[in-house]
CSV table of C-alpha atoms and ligand atoms in Angstrom, one decimal:
chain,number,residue,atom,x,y,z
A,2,UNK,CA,-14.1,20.6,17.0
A,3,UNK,CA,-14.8,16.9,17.9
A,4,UNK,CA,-10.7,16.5,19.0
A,5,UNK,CA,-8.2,18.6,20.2
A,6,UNK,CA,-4.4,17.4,21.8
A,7,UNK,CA,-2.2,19.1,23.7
A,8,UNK,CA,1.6,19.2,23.1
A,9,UNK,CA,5.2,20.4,22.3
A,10,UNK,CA,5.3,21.9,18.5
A,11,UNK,CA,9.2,22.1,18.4
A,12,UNK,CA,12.5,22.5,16.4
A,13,UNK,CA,14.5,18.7,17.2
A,14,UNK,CA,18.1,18.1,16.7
A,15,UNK,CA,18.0,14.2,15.7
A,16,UNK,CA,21.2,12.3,15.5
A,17,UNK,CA,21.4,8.5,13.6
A,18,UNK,CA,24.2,6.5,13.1
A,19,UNK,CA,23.4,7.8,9.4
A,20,UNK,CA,22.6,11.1,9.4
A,21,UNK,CA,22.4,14.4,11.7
A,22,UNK,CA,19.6,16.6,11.1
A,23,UNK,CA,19.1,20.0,13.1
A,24,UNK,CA,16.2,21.9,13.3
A,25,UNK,CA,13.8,19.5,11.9
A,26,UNK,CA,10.3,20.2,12.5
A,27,UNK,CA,8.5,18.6,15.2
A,28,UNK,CA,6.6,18.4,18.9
A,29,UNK,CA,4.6,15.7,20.2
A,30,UNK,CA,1.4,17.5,18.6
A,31,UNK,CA,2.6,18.0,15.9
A,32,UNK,CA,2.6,14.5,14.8
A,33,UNK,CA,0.1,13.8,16.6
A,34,UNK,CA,-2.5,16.8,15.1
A,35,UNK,CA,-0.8,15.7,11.8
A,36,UNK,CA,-2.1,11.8,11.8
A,37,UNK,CA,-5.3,12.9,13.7
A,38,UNK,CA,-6.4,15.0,11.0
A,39,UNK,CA,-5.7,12.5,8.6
A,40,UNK,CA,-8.3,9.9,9.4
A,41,UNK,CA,-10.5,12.5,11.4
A,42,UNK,CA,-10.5,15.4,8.8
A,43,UNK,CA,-9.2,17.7,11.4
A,44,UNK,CA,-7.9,18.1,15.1
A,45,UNK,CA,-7.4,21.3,17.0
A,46,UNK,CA,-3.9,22.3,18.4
A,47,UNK,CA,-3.5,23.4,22.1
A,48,UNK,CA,0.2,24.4,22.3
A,49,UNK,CA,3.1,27.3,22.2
A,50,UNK,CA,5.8,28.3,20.0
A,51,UNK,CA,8.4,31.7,20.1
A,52,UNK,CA,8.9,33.9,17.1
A,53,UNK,CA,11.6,31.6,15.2
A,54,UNK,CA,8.8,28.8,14.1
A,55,UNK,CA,7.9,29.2,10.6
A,56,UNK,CA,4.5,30.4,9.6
A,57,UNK,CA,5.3,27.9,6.4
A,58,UNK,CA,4.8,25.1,8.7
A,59,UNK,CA,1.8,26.2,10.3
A,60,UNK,CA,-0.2,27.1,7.1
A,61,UNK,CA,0.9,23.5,5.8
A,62,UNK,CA,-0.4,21.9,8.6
A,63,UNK,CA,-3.6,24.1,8.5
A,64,UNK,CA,-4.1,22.6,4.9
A,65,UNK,CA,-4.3,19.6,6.0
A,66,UNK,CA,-6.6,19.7,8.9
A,67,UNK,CA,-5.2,21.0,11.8
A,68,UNK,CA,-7.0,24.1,13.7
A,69,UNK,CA,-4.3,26.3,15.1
A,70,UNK,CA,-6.6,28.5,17.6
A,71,UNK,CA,-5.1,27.3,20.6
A,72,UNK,CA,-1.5,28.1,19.3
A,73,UNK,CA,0.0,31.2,21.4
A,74,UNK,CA,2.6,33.0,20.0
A,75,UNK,CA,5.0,33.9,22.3
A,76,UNK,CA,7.0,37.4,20.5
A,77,UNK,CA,10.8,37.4,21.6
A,78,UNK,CA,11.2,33.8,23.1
A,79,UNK,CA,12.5,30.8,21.6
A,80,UNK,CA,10.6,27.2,20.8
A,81,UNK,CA,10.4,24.1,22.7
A,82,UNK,CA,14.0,22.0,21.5
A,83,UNK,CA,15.0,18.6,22.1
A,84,UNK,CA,17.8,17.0,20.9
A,85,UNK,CA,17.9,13.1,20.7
A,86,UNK,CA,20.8,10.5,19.5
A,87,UNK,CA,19.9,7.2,18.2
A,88,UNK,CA,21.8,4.0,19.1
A,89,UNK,CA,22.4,1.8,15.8
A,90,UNK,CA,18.8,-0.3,16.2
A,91,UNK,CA,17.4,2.4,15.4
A,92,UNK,CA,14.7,1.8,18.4
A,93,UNK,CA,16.4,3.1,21.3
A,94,UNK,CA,17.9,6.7,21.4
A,95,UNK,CA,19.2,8.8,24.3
A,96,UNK,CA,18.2,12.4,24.9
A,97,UNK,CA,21.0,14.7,24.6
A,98,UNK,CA,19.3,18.5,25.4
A,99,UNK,CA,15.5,19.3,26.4
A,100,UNK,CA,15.7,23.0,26.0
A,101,UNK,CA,11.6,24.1,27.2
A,102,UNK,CA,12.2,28.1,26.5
A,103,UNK,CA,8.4,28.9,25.6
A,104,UNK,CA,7.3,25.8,27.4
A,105,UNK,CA,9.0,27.3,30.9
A,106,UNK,CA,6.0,29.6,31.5
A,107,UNK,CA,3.5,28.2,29.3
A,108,UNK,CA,-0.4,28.5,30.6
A,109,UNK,CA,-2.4,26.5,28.1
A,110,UNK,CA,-5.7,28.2,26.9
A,111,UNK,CA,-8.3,26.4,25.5
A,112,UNK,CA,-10.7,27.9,22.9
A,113,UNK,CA,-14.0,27.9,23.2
A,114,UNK,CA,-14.5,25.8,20.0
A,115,UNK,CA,-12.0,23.3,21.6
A,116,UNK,CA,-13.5,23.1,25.0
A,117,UNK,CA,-16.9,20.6,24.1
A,118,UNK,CA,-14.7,18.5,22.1
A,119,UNK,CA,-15.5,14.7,22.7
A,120,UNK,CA,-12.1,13.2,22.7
A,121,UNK,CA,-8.7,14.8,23.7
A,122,UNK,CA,-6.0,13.4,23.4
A,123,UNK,CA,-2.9,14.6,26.4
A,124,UNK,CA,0.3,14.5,24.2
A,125,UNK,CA,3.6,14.4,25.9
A,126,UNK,CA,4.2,17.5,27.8
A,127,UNK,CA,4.7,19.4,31.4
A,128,UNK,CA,2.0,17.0,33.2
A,129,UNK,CA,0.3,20.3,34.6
A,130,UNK,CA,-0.4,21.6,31.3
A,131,UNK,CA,-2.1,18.5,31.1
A,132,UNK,CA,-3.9,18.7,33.6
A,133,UNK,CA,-4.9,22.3,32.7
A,134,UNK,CA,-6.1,21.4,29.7
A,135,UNK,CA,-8.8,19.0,30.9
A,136,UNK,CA,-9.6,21.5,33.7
A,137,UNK,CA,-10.9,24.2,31.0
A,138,UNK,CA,-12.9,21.9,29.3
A,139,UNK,CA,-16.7,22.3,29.5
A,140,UNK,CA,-17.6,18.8,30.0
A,141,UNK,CA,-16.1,15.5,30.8
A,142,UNK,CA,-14.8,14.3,27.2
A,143,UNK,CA,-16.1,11.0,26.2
A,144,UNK,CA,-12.4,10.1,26.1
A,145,UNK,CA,-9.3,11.5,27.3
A,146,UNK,CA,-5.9,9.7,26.3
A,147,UNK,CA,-2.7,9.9,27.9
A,148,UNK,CA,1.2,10.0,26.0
A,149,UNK,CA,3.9,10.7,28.7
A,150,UNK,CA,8.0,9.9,28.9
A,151,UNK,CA,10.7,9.5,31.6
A,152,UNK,CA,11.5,13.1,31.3
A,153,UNK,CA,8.5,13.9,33.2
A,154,UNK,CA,8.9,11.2,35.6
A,155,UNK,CA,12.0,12.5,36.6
A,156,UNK,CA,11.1,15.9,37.3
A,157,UNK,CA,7.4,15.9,37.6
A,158,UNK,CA,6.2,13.0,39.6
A,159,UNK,CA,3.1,13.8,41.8
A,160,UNK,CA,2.1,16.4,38.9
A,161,UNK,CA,2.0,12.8,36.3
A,162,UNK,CA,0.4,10.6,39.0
A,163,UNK,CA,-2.8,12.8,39.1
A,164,UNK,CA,-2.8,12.8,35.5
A,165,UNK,CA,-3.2,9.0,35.2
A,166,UNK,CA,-5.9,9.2,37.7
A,167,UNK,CA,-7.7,11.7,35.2
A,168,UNK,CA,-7.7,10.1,32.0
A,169,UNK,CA,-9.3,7.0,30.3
A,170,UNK,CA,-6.0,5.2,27.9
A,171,UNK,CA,-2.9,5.2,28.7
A,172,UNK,CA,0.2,5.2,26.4
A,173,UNK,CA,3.5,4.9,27.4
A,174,UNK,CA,6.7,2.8,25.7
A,175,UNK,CA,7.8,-0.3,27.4
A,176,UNK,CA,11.3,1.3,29.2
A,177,UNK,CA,9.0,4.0,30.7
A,178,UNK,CA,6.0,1.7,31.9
A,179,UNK,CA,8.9,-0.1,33.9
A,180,UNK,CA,10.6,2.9,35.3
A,181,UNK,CA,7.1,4.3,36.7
A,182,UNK,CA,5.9,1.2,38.1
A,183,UNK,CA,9.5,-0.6,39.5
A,184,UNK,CA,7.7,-3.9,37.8
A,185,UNK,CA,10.3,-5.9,35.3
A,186,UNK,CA,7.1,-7.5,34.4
A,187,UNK,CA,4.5,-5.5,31.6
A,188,UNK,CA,2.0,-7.8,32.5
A,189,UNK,CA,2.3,-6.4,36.4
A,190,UNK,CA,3.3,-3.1,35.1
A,191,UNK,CA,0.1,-2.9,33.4
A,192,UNK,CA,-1.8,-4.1,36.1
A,193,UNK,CA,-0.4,-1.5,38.6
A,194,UNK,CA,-1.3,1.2,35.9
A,195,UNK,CA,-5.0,0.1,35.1
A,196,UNK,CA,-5.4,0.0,39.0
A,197,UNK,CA,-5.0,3.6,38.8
A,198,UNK,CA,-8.3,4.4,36.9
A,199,UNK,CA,-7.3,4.3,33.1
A,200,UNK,CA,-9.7,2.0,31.3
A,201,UNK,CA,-7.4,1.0,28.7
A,202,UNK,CA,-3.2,0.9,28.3
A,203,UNK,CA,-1.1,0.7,25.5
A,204,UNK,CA,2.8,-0.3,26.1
A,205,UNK,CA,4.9,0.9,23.0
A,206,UNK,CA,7.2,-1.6,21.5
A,207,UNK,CA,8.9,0.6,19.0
A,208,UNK,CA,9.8,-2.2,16.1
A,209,UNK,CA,8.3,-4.7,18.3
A,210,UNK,CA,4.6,-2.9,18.1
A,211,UNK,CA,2.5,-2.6,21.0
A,212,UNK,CA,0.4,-4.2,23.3
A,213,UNK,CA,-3.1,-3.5,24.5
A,214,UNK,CA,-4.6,-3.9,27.8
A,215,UNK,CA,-7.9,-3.5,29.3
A,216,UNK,CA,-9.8,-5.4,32.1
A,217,UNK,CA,-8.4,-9.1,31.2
A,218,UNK,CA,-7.9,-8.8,27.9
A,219,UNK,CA,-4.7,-8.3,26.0
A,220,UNK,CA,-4.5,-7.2,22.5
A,221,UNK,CA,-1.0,-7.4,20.3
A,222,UNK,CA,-0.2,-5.2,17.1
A,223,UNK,CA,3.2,-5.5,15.1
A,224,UNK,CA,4.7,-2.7,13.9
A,225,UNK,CA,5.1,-2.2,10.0
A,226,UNK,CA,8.3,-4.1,8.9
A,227,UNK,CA,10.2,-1.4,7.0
A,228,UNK,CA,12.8,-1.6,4.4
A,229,UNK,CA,14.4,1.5,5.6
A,230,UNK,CA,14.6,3.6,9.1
A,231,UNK,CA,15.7,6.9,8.5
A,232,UNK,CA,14.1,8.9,11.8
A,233,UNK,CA,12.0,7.3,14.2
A,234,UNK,CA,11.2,10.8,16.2
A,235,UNK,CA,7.8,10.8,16.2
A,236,UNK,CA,6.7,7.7,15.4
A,237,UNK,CA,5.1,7.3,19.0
A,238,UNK,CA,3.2,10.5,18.2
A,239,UNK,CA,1.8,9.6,15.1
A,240,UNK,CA,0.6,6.5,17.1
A,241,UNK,CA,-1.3,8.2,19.5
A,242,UNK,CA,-2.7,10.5,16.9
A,243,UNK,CA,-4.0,7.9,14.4
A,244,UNK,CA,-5.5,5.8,17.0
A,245,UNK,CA,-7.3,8.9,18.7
A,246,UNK,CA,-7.9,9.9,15.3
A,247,UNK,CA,-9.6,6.8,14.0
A,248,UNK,CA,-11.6,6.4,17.3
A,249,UNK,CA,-12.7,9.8,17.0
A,250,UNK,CA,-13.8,9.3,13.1
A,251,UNK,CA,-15.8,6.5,13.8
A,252,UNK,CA,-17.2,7.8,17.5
A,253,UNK,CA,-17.1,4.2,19.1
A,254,UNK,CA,-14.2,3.4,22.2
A,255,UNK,CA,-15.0,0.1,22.6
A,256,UNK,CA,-12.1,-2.5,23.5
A,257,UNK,CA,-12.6,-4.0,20.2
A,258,UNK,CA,-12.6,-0.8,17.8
A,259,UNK,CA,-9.6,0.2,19.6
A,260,UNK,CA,-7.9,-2.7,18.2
A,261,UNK,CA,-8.6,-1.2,14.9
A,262,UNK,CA,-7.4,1.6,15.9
A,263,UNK,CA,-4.2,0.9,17.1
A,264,UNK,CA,-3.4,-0.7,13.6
A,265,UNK,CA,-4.1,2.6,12.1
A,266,UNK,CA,-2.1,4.3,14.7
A,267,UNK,CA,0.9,1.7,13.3
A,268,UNK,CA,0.2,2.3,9.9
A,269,UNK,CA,0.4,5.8,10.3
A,270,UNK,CA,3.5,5.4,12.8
A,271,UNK,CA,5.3,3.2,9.6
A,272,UNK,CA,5.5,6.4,7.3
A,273,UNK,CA,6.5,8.8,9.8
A,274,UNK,CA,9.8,6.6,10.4
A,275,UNK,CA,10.9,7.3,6.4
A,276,UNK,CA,11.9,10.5,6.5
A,277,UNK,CA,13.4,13.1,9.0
A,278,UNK,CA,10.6,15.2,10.9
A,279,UNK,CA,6.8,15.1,9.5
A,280,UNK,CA,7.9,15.3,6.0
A,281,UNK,CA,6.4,11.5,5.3
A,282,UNK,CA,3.4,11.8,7.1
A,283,UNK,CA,2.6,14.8,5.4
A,284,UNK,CA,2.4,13.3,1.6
A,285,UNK,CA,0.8,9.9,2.3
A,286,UNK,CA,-2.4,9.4,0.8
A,287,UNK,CA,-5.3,7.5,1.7
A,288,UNK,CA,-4.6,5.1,-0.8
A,289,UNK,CA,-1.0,4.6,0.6
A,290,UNK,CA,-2.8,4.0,3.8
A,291,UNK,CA,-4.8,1.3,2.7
A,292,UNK,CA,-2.0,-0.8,0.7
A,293,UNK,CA,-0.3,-0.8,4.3
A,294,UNK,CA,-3.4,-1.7,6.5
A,295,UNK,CA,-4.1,-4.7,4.0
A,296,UNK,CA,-0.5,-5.8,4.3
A,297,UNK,CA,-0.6,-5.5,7.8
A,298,UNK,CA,-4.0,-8.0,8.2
A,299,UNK,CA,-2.1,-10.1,5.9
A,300,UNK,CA,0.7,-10.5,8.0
A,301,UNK,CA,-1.0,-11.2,11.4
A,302,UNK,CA,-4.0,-13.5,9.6
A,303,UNK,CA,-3.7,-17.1,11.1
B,15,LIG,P1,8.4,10.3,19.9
B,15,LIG,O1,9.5,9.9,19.0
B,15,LIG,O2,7.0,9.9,19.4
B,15,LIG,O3,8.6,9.9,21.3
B,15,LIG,O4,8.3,11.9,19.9
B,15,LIG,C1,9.4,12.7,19.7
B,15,LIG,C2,8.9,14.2,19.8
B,15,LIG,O5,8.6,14.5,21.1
B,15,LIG,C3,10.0,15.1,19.3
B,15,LIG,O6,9.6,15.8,18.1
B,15,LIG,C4,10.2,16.1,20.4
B,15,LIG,O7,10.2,17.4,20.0
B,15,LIG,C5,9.2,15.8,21.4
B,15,LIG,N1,9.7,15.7,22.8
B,15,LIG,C6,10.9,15.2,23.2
B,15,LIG,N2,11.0,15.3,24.5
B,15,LIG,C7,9.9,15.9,25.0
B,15,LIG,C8,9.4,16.2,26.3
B,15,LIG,N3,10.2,16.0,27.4
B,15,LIG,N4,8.2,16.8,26.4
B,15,LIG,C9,7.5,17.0,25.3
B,15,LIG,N5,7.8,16.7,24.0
B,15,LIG,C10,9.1,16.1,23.9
């Protein structure tokens, strides 16, 4: 297995000025394994669940790439839940309920047919599960990336600073990037995050895209315009997983193929947003894909 992601594979309770879902399928990894094994062809799973997550869901998923052998069961307890009201743009949302159940006691364990992989990718999640993760790996990855939120920052500080001094990208969304750093400014708020050893940071824009920094350079990518919103949840996820996804396909992390990738990561991203839960990303096709990425160069081409 050439990439593996940690991460919460959980039941959400999504509120839009629309619609109210409940028990919609989701998790950080599960996007993220999701779009991964889209463009990679597969991506390994290190995460928990109780009894009450459907087996459907995991043989789906299974289908379409994702290896399961880091999944623990957990008999008798009760899946990760978050619960998550959006404000009427759609882009902005407050959290209402971040029941961890499972994820209270949760000790990761890496496979051995994880633990050589070449690219991991740290999905958002108790920061020393993180950590855990990259300790049980045989050998340095050639590339570790980072997804964290606010939740953590609140209750897990010093735990989520040592994890930024142990990874290589960064991403993070714009709110959050200010909150850890005290900076009003990204550019500064970058800076102070690079300084702590990541080679490479992405600051999440939601609608707006997201930017790209490393060393001096700064990269910007659009989102997708959509015609319709229906559930963003996820949408950073499948982000992260494209753009460790297509890095990991085409086995090259220079500055300028993560530019490509963070494209595919928006493309990818764009589906998720149609539909409630994973349902979207889980019937595009690769043709689909491409009719996106081409209207995407055509609407940043100079
Ligand atoms: P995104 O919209 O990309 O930020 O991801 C939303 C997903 O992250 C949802 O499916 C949630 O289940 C999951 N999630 C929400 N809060 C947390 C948290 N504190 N830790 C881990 N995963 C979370």
């Amino acid at each position: 297995m050439n990439l593996i992601t940690v991460g919460t594979v959980a039941f959400d309770s999504i509120a839009t000025p629309f619609e109210s879902r409940e028990k919609v399928i989701g998790g950080a990894a599960t996007y993220i394994s999701l779009a991964a094994s889209f463009l990679n062809g597969s991506c390994g799973v290190v995460s928990v669940v109780g009894d009450d997550f459907p087996e459907s869901v995991i043989t789906d998923l299974k289908s379409r790439g994702v290896d399961w052998s880091g999944l623990e069961i957990k008999q008798g307890e009760k899946s990760f839940h978050w619960s998550g009201k959006y404000h009427l743009d759609m882009n902005s949302r407050d959290t209402l309920a971040t029941d961890l159940n499972v994820l209270a006691s949760f000790e990761p364990k890496v496979p051995a047919s994880f633990q050589n992989a070449d690219y991991v990718m740290l999905g958002n999640l108790v920061p020393a599960v993180q950590i855990g993760v990259l300790s049980q790996m045989a050998k340095r990855p050639k590339l570790v990336v980072l997804d964290t939120m606010n939740f953590w920052m609140d209750v897990a500080r010093e735990d989520l600073d040592r994890v930024f001094t142990m990874v290589d990208v960064v991403t993070i969304n714009d709110e959050e990037a200010r909150q850890y750093t005290g900076e009003r400014s990204l550019k500064n708020a970058a800076k102070q995050i690079l300084a702590l050893g990541p080679k490479a940071l992405i600051i999440k824009k939601g609608e707006h895209g997201a930017l790209l920094f490393g060393g001096d350079e700064v990269f910007f990518a659009p989102a997708m315009l959509l015609d319709e919103v229906k559930d963003p949840t996820g949408a950073g996820d499948s982000f992260a997983g494209g753009f460790i996804g297509y890095l990991a396909k085409t086995d090259d992390i220079s500055f300028e193929n993560m530019k490509r990738a963070i494209v595919h990561g928006s493309a990818l991203a764009s589906f998720t947003c149609e539909d409630f839960g994973p349902d979207a990303l889980m019937q595009v096709t690769p043709e689909q894909l491409q009719i996106r990425l081409t209207a995407f160069e055509q609407m940043v081409r100079i």
